[in-house]
Amino acid sequence: MGASLSALVLVASGCAGAQEEEPTPSFASSTADAEPSPELTEPPYETELNLTPDEKKAADEAYDVLVEFLDAYNRVAADSGSDPDRALQFTDGELYEKHSAGYAEMAENGEKQVGDIVHRSHHLDRVEISEEATGSIQFESCVDYSQIDVVDASGKSVAAPELEPIVVFYEFQNSGSAWKLDSVEFTDESCG
């Protein structure tokens, strides 16, 4: 892939809450039982964690941010990095800086993404929240890049050979105001 967009594509790289109520098992987001929504193209998350109602609420909020970020990421990349705040609003810290620089370079080089990055699954691995609702949440996702290409201003492909779906970890932080995507960790582990 080209240096700018490929780097961006591949970058799209507390205390436990009080146990006042009996934990209830949670195996998927509340969207799993809902009627299919045309806006929701991401699969609902799964988990084996026994979540308290507060943990479930926090996980659902972080998942909603993940879905919105992934949709915005695909739209900004398809628009050659224009109006990057559509995606950057869901990020924080170093990830914000990396994506901001990547979008600027993409716009400068006239590169754009054709097609969407697809997520085959999301798994909630960890929820750590405090009584103040601050904390961290981690999702493990199966990410498929086979449906995208990256082209330069002339329409020539600058993408690397097709990648196998891989495991990616999305880390969210909440410092008291909202859940933000704080880091993305790519692995060499393939997934199906």
Coordinates of N, CA and C in Angstrom, one line a residue:
M1 N 0.9 -1.2 0.0 CA 0.0 0.0 0.0 C 0.9 1.2 0.0
G2 N 0.3 2.3 -0.4 CA 1.1 3.6 -0.4 C 1.4 3.9 1.0
A3 N 2.5 4.7 1.2 CA 3.0 5.0 2.5 C 2.0 5.6 3.4
S4 N 1.2 6.6 2.9 CA 0.3 7.3 3.8 C -0.9 6.5 4.2
L5 N -1.7 6.1 3.2 CA -3.0 5.5 3.5 C -2.7 4.1 4.1
S6 N -1.7 3.4 3.6 CA -1.4 2.1 4.2 C -1.0 2.2 5.6
A7 N -0.2 3.2 5.9 CA 0.1 3.4 7.3 C -1.1 3.7 8.2
L8 N -2.0 4.5 7.6 CA -3.2 4.8 8.3 C -4.1 3.6 8.5
V9 N -4.3 2.8 7.4 CA -5.1 1.6 7.5 C -4.5 0.7 8.5
L10 N -3.2 0.5 8.6 CA -2.6 -0.4 9.6 C -2.4 0.2 10.9
V11 N -2.7 1.5 11.1 CA -2.6 2.1 12.4 C -4.0 2.0 13.1
A12 N -5.0 2.0 12.2 CA -6.4 2.0 12.7 C -6.4 0.9 13.7
S13 N -4.2 1.4 13.9 CA -3.8 0.5 15.0 C -3.9 1.0 16.5
G14 N -8.0 0.9 35.0 CA -8.8 1.3 36.2 C -9.1 0.2 37.2
C15 N -10.0 0.4 38.0 CA -10.4 -0.6 39.0 C -11.8 -1.2 38.6
A16 N -12.0 -2.4 39.0 CA -13.3 -3.1 38.7 C -14.4 -2.4 39.5
G17 N -15.5 -2.3 38.9 CA -16.7 -1.6 39.5 C -17.2 -2.4 40.7
A18 N -17.9 -1.7 41.6 CA -18.5 -2.3 42.7 C -19.5 -3.3 42.3
Q19 N -19.5 -4.4 43.1 CA -20.4 -5.5 42.7 C -21.7 -5.4 43.6
E20 N -22.5 -4.4 43.4 CA -23.7 -4.2 44.3 C -24.8 -5.1 43.9
E21 N -24.9 -5.4 42.6 CA -26.0 -6.3 42.1 C -25.4 -7.6 41.6
E22 N -26.2 -8.6 41.6 CA -25.7 -9.9 41.1 C -25.4 -9.8 39.6
P23 N -24.2 -10.2 39.2 CA -23.8 -10.1 37.8 C -24.7 -11.0 36.9
T24 N -25.0 -10.5 35.7 CA -25.8 -11.2 34.8 C -25.0 -11.6 33.6
P25 N -25.1 -12.8 33.1 CA -24.3 -13.1 31.9 C -24.7 -12.3 30.7
S26 N -23.7 -11.9 29.9 CA -23.9 -11.1 28.7 C -23.2 -11.8 27.6
F27 N -23.9 -12.2 26.6 CA -23.2 -12.9 25.5 C -23.2 -12.1 24.2
A28 N -23.9 -10.9 24.2 CA -23.9 -10.1 23.0 C -24.5 -8.7 23.3
S29 N -24.2 -7.8 22.4 CA -24.7 -6.5 22.6 C -26.2 -6.5 22.5
S30 N -26.8 -5.5 23.0 CA -28.3 -5.4 23.0 C -28.8 -5.3 21.5
T31 N -27.9 -5.0 20.6 CA -28.3 -4.9 19.2 C -28.4 -6.3 18.6
A32 N -28.0 -7.3 19.3 CA -28.0 -8.7 18.7 C -29.5 -9.1 18.6
D33 N -30.3 -8.8 19.5 CA -31.7 -9.2 19.5 C -32.6 -8.2 18.7
A34 N -32.1 -7.1 18.4 CA -32.9 -6.1 17.7 C -33.1 -6.4 16.2
E35 N -34.1 -5.8 15.6 CA -34.3 -6.0 14.1 C -33.0 -5.5 13.5
P36 N -32.6 -6.1 12.4 CA -31.4 -5.6 11.6 C -31.6 -4.1 11.3
S37 N -30.6 -3.3 11.5 CA -30.6 -1.9 11.2 C -29.7 -1.6 10.0
P38 N -30.2 -0.9 9.0 CA -29.4 -0.6 7.8 C -28.1 0.2 8.2
E39 N -28.2 0.9 9.3 CA -27.0 1.7 9.7 C -25.9 0.8 10.4
L40 N -26.3 -0.3 11.0 CA -25.4 -1.1 11.7 C -24.9 -2.3 10.8
T41 N -23.7 -2.1 10.3 CA -23.1 -3.1 9.5 C -22.1 -4.0 10.3
E42 N -21.8 -3.5 11.5 CA -20.8 -4.3 12.3 C -21.6 -5.4 13.0
P43 N -20.9 -6.6 13.2 CA -21.6 -7.6 13.9 C -21.6 -7.2 15.4
P44 N -22.7 -7.7 16.1 CA -22.7 -7.4 17.5 C -21.6 -8.1 18.3
Y45 N -21.2 -7.6 19.4 CA -20.1 -8.2 20.1 C -20.6 -9.4 20.9
E46 N -19.6 -10.3 21.2 CA -19.9 -11.4 22.1 C -19.0 -11.3 23.3
T47 N -19.3 -12.0 24.4 CA -18.4 -12.1 25.5 C -18.9 -13.2 26.4
E48 N -17.9 -13.7 27.2 CA -18.2 -14.7 28.2 C -18.2 -14.1 29.6
L49 N -17.9 -12.8 29.7 CA -17.8 -12.1 30.9 C -19.2 -12.0 31.6
N50 N -19.2 -12.2 32.9 CA -20.5 -11.9 33.6 C -20.4 -10.5 34.1
L51 N -21.2 -9.7 33.4 CA -21.2 -8.2 33.5 C -22.3 -7.7 34.5
T52 N -21.9 -6.8 35.3 CA -22.9 -6.1 36.1 C -23.6 -5.2 35.2
P53 N -24.8 -4.6 35.6 CA -25.5 -3.7 34.7 C -24.7 -2.5 34.3
D54 N -23.9 -2.0 35.3 CA -23.0 -0.8 35.0 C -21.9 -1.2 33.9
E55 N -21.4 -2.4 34.1 CA -20.3 -2.8 33.1 C -21.0 -3.1 31.8
K56 N -22.2 -3.6 31.7 CA -22.8 -3.9 30.4 C -23.1 -2.5 29.8
K57 N -23.6 -1.6 30.5 CA -23.9 -0.2 30.0 C -22.6 0.4 29.4
A58 N -21.5 0.3 30.1 CA -20.2 0.8 29.7 C -19.7 0.1 28.4
A59 N -19.9 -1.2 28.4 CA -19.4 -2.0 27.2 C -20.3 -1.6 26.0
D60 N -21.6 -1.5 26.2 CA -22.5 -1.1 25.1 C -22.1 0.3 24.5
E61 N -21.8 1.2 25.4 CA -21.4 2.6 25.0 C -20.1 2.6 24.2
A62 N -19.1 1.8 24.7 CA -17.8 1.7 24.0 C -18.0 1.0 22.6
Y63 N -18.9 0.0 22.6 CA -19.1 -0.7 21.3 C -19.8 0.3 20.3
D64 N -20.7 1.1 20.8 CA -21.4 2.0 19.9 C -20.3 3.0 19.3
V65 N -19.4 3.4 20.2 CA -18.3 4.3 19.7 C -17.5 3.6 18.6
L66 N -17.2 2.3 18.9 CA -16.4 1.5 17.9 C -17.1 1.4 16.6
V67 N -18.4 1.2 16.6 CA -19.2 1.1 15.3 C -19.2 2.4 14.6
E68 N -19.4 3.5 15.4 CA -19.4 4.8 14.7 C -18.0 5.2 14.2
F69 N -17.0 4.9 14.9 CA -15.6 5.1 14.4 C -15.3 4.4 13.2
L70 N -15.6 3.1 13.2 CA -15.3 2.2 12.0 C -16.0 2.7 10.7
D71 N -17.3 3.1 10.9 CA -18.0 3.7 9.8 C -17.4 5.0 9.3
A72 N -17.1 5.9 10.2 CA -16.5 7.2 9.9 C -15.1 7.0 9.3
Y73 N -14.4 6.0 9.8 CA -13.0 5.8 9.2 C -13.1 5.4 7.8
N74 N -14.1 4.5 7.4 CA -14.2 4.1 6.0 C -14.7 5.3 5.1
R75 N -15.5 6.1 5.7 CA -16.0 7.3 4.9 C -14.9 8.3 4.7
V76 N -14.1 8.6 5.7 CA -13.0 9.5 5.6 C -12.0 9.0 4.6
A77 N -11.6 7.7 4.7 CA -10.6 7.1 3.8 C -11.1 7.1 2.4
A78 N -12.4 6.9 2.2 CA -12.9 6.9 0.8 C -13.0 8.4 0.2
D79 N -12.9 9.4 1.1 CA -13.0 10.8 0.7 C -11.6 11.4 0.7
S80 N -10.5 10.6 0.6 CA -9.1 11.1 0.5 C -8.8 11.9 1.8
G81 N -9.3 11.5 2.9 CA -8.9 12.1 4.2 C -9.6 13.4 4.4
S82 N -10.6 13.8 3.6 CA -11.3 15.1 3.9 C -12.2 15.0 5.1
D83 N -12.4 16.1 5.8 CA -13.2 16.2 7.0 C -12.9 15.1 7.9
P84 N -11.6 15.0 8.4 CA -11.2 13.9 9.2 C -11.8 13.9 10.6
D85 N -12.4 15.0 11.0 CA -13.0 15.0 12.3 C -14.2 14.0 12.5
R86 N -14.7 13.6 11.3 CA -15.8 12.6 11.4 C -15.3 11.4 12.1
A87 N -14.0 11.0 11.9 CA -13.5 9.8 12.6 C -12.7 10.2 13.8
L88 N -11.9 11.3 13.7 CA -11.1 11.7 14.8 C -11.8 12.0 16.1
Q89 N -13.1 12.4 16.0 CA -13.9 12.7 17.2 C -14.0 11.5 18.2
F90 N -13.8 10.3 17.6 CA -14.0 9.1 18.4 C -12.6 8.5 19.0
T91 N -11.5 9.3 18.7 CA -10.2 8.8 19.1 C -9.6 9.8 20.2
D92 N -8.5 9.3 20.8 CA -7.9 10.2 21.8 C -6.4 9.8 21.8
G93 N -5.6 10.7 22.4 CA -4.2 10.4 22.6 C -3.4 10.3 21.4
E94 N -2.4 9.3 21.5 CA -1.5 9.1 20.4 C -2.3 8.6 19.1
L95 N -3.3 7.8 19.3 CA -4.1 7.3 18.2 C -4.7 8.5 17.4
Y96 N -5.2 9.5 18.1 CA -5.7 10.7 17.5 C -4.6 11.4 16.6
E97 N -3.4 11.5 17.2 CA -2.3 12.1 16.5 C -1.9 11.4 15.2
K98 N -1.8 10.0 15.3 CA -1.4 9.2 14.2 C -2.5 9.3 13.1
H99 N -3.7 9.2 13.4 CA -4.8 9.3 12.4 C -4.9 10.7 11.8
S100 N -4.7 11.7 12.6 CA -4.7 13.0 12.0 C -3.6 13.2 11.0
A101 N -2.4 12.8 11.3 CA -1.3 12.9 10.4 C -1.5 12.0 9.1
G102 N -2.0 10.8 9.3 CA -2.3 9.9 8.2 C -3.3 10.5 7.3
Y103 N -4.4 11.1 7.8 CA -5.4 11.7 6.9 C -4.8 12.9 6.2
A104 N -4.0 13.7 6.8 CA -3.4 14.8 6.1 C -2.5 14.4 5.0
E105 N -1.7 13.3 5.2 CA -0.8 12.8 4.2 C -1.7 12.2 3.0
M106 N -2.7 11.5 3.4 CA -3.6 10.9 2.4 C -4.2 12.0 1.5
A107 N -4.7 13.1 2.1 CA -5.2 14.2 1.3 C -4.1 14.8 0.4
E108 N -3.0 15.0 1.0 CA -1.9 15.6 0.2 C -1.5 14.8 -1.0
N109 N -1.5 13.5 -0.8 CA -1.1 12.5 -1.9 C -2.2 12.2 -2.8
G110 N -3.4 12.6 -2.5 CA -4.6 12.3 -3.3 C -5.0 10.8 -3.3
E111 N -4.6 10.1 -2.3 CA -4.9 8.7 -2.2 C -6.3 8.5 -1.5
K112 N -7.0 7.4 -1.9 CA -8.3 7.1 -1.3 C -8.5 5.6 -1.2
Q113 N -9.3 5.2 -0.3 CA -9.7 3.8 -0.1 C -10.9 3.5 -0.9
V114 N -10.9 2.4 -1.6 CA -12.0 1.9 -2.4 C -12.5 0.7 -1.7
G115 N -13.8 0.7 -1.3 CA -14.4 -0.5 -0.5 C -14.2 -0.2 0.9
D116 N -14.8 -1.1 1.7 CA -14.7 -0.9 3.2 C -13.9 -2.0 3.9
I117 N -13.3 -1.6 5.0 CA -12.7 -2.6 5.9 C -13.8 -3.2 6.6
V118 N -13.8 -4.6 6.6 CA -14.9 -5.3 7.2 C -14.4 -6.0 8.5
H119 N -15.3 -6.0 9.5 CA -15.1 -6.7 10.7 C -16.0 -8.0 10.8
R120 N -15.3 -9.1 10.9 CA -16.1 -10.4 10.9 C -16.7 -10.7 12.3
S121 N -16.0 -10.2 13.3 CA -16.5 -10.4 14.7 C -15.9 -9.4 15.7
H122 N -16.6 -9.2 16.8 CA -16.1 -8.4 17.9 C -16.3 -9.2 19.2
H123 N -15.3 -9.3 20.0 CA -15.4 -10.0 21.3 C -14.9 -9.1 22.4
L124 N -15.8 -8.9 23.4 CA -15.5 -8.1 24.6 C -14.6 -8.9 25.5
D125 N -13.3 -8.4 25.6 CA -12.4 -9.2 26.5 C -12.3 -8.6 27.9
R126 N -12.4 -7.3 28.1 CA -12.2 -6.8 29.4 C -13.0 -5.5 29.6
V127 N -13.5 -5.4 30.8 CA -14.2 -4.1 31.2 C -13.7 -3.8 32.6
E128 N -13.1 -2.6 32.8 CA -12.7 -2.2 34.1 C -13.2 -0.8 34.3
I129 N -14.2 -0.6 35.2 CA -14.7 0.7 35.5 C -14.7 1.0 37.0
S130 N -14.7 2.3 37.3 CA -14.7 2.7 38.7 C -16.1 3.2 39.0
E131 N -16.3 3.6 40.2 CA -17.7 4.1 40.6 C -18.0 5.4 39.9
E132 N -16.9 6.1 39.4 CA -17.1 7.4 38.7 C -17.3 7.1 37.2
A133 N -17.4 5.8 36.8 CA -17.6 5.4 35.4 C -16.3 5.7 34.5
T134 N -15.2 5.9 35.1 CA -14.0 6.0 34.4 C -13.4 4.5 34.2
G135 N -12.5 4.3 33.3 CA -11.9 3.0 33.2 C -11.5 2.7 31.8
S136 N -11.4 1.4 31.5 CA -10.9 0.9 30.2 C -11.7 -0.3 29.8
I137 N -11.8 -0.5 28.5 CA -12.6 -1.6 27.8 C -11.8 -2.0 26.6
Q138 N -11.7 -3.3 26.4 CA -11.0 -3.9 25.3 C -11.9 -4.8 24.5
F139 N -11.9 -4.6 23.2 CA -12.5 -5.5 22.2 C -11.4 -6.2 21.4
E140 N -11.6 -7.5 21.1 CA -10.8 -8.2 20.2 C -11.7 -8.5 18.9
S141 N -11.1 -8.0 17.8 CA -11.9 -8.1 16.6 C -11.2 -8.8 15.5
C142 N -12.0 -9.4 14.6 CA -11.4 -10.1 13.4 C -11.6 -9.1 12.2
V143 N -10.5 -8.6 11.7 CA -10.6 -7.5 10.7 C -10.2 -8.1 9.3
D144 N -11.0 -7.8 8.3 CA -10.8 -8.3 7.0 C -10.5 -7.1 6.0
Y145 N -9.3 -7.1 5.5 CA -8.9 -6.0 4.6 C -9.1 -6.4 3.1
S146 N -9.6 -7.6 2.8 CA -9.7 -8.1 1.5 C -10.7 -7.4 0.6
Q147 N -11.6 -6.6 1.1 CA -12.6 -5.9 0.3 C -12.2 -4.5 0.0
I148 N -10.9 -4.1 0.3 CA -10.5 -2.7 0.0 C -9.4 -2.7 -1.0
D149 N -9.2 -1.6 -1.6 CA -8.0 -1.2 -2.4 C -7.7 0.2 -2.0
V150 N -6.5 0.6 -2.3 CA -6.0 2.0 -2.0 C -5.5 2.4 -3.4
V151 N -6.0 3.6 -3.9 CA -5.6 4.1 -5.2 C -5.1 5.5 -5.0
D152 N -4.2 5.8 -5.9 CA -3.6 7.2 -5.9 C -4.5 8.1 -6.8
A153 N -4.1 9.3 -6.9 CA -4.9 10.3 -7.6 C -5.2 9.9 -9.1
S154 N -4.4 9.1 -9.7 CA -4.6 8.7 -11.1 C -5.5 7.4 -11.1
G155 N -5.8 6.9 -10.0 CA -6.6 5.7 -9.9 C -5.8 4.4 -9.9
K156 N -4.5 4.5 -9.9 CA -3.6 3.3 -9.8 C -3.6 2.8 -8.4
S157 N -3.7 1.4 -8.3 CA -3.6 0.8 -7.0 C -2.2 0.9 -6.4
V158 N -2.2 1.3 -5.1 CA -1.0 1.4 -4.4 C -1.1 0.4 -3.1
A159 N -2.0 -0.5 -3.2 CA -2.2 -1.4 -2.1 C -1.2 -2.6 -2.1
A160 N -1.0 -3.1 -0.9 CA -0.2 -4.3 -0.8 C -1.1 -5.5 -1.2
P161 N -0.5 -6.7 -1.4 CA -1.3 -7.9 -1.7 C -2.3 -8.1 -0.7
E162 N -3.4 -8.8 -1.0 CA -4.5 -9.1 -0.2 C -4.0 -9.6 1.2
L163 N -4.5 -9.1 2.2 CA -4.2 -9.6 3.6 C -5.2 -10.6 4.1
E164 N -4.7 -11.5 4.8 CA -5.6 -12.5 5.5 C -6.3 -11.7 6.7
P165 N -7.5 -12.1 7.0 CA -8.1 -11.4 8.2 C -7.3 -11.7 9.4
I166 N -7.1 -10.6 10.2 CA -6.2 -10.7 11.4 C -7.0 -10.2 12.7
V167 N -6.4 -10.6 13.8 CA -6.9 -10.2 15.1 C -6.4 -8.8 15.4
V168 N -7.3 -7.9 15.8 CA -7.0 -6.6 16.2 C -7.6 -6.3 17.5
F169 N -6.8 -5.6 18.4 CA -7.4 -5.2 19.8 C -7.7 -3.7 19.8
Y170 N -8.9 -3.4 20.1 CA -9.3 -2.0 20.2 C -9.4 -1.7 21.7
E171 N -8.7 -0.7 22.2 CA -8.7 -0.3 23.6 C -9.4 1.1 23.8
F172 N -10.3 1.1 24.7 CA -11.1 2.4 25.0 C -10.8 2.8 26.4
Q173 N -10.7 4.2 26.5 CA -10.5 4.8 27.8 C -11.6 5.8 28.0
N174 N -12.0 6.0 29.3 CA -13.0 7.0 29.7 C -12.4 7.7 30.9
S175 N -12.2 9.0 30.8 CA -11.7 9.7 31.9 C -12.8 10.5 32.6
G176 N -14.0 10.1 32.3 CA -15.2 10.7 33.0 C -16.2 11.4 32.1
S177 N -15.8 11.7 30.9 CA -16.7 12.4 30.0 C -17.3 11.5 28.9
A178 N -16.5 10.6 28.3 CA -17.0 9.8 27.2 C -16.0 8.7 26.9
W179 N -16.4 7.6 26.3 CA -15.5 6.5 25.9 C -14.9 7.0 24.5
K180 N -13.5 6.8 24.5 CA -12.8 7.2 23.3 C -11.8 6.0 22.9
L181 N -11.7 5.8 21.7 CA -10.7 4.8 21.2 C -9.3 5.3 21.4
D182 N -8.6 4.6 22.3 CA -7.3 5.1 22.7 C -6.1 4.4 22.0
S183 N -6.3 3.2 21.7 CA -5.2 2.5 21.0 C -5.7 1.3 20.2
V184 N -5.0 1.0 19.1 CA -5.3 -0.2 18.3 C -4.1 -1.0 18.2
E185 N -4.2 -2.3 18.5 CA -3.0 -3.2 18.4 C -3.3 -4.3 17.4
F186 N -2.4 -4.3 16.4 CA -2.5 -5.3 15.3 C -1.7 -6.5 15.7
T187 N -2.2 -7.7 15.4 CA -1.4 -8.9 15.7 C -1.1 -9.6 14.4
D188 N -0.3 -10.7 14.5 CA 0.0 -11.5 13.4 C -0.9 -12.7 13.3
E189 N -1.8 -12.8 14.3 CA -2.8 -13.9 14.4 C -3.9 -13.8 13.3
S190 N -4.0 -14.8 12.5 CA -5.1 -14.8 11.5 C -6.4 -15.3 12.2
C191 N -7.5 -14.8 11.6 CA -8.8 -15.2 12.2 C -9.7 -15.5 11.0
G192 N -10.8 -16.1 11.2 CA -11.7 -16.5 10.1 C -13.0 -15.9 10.2

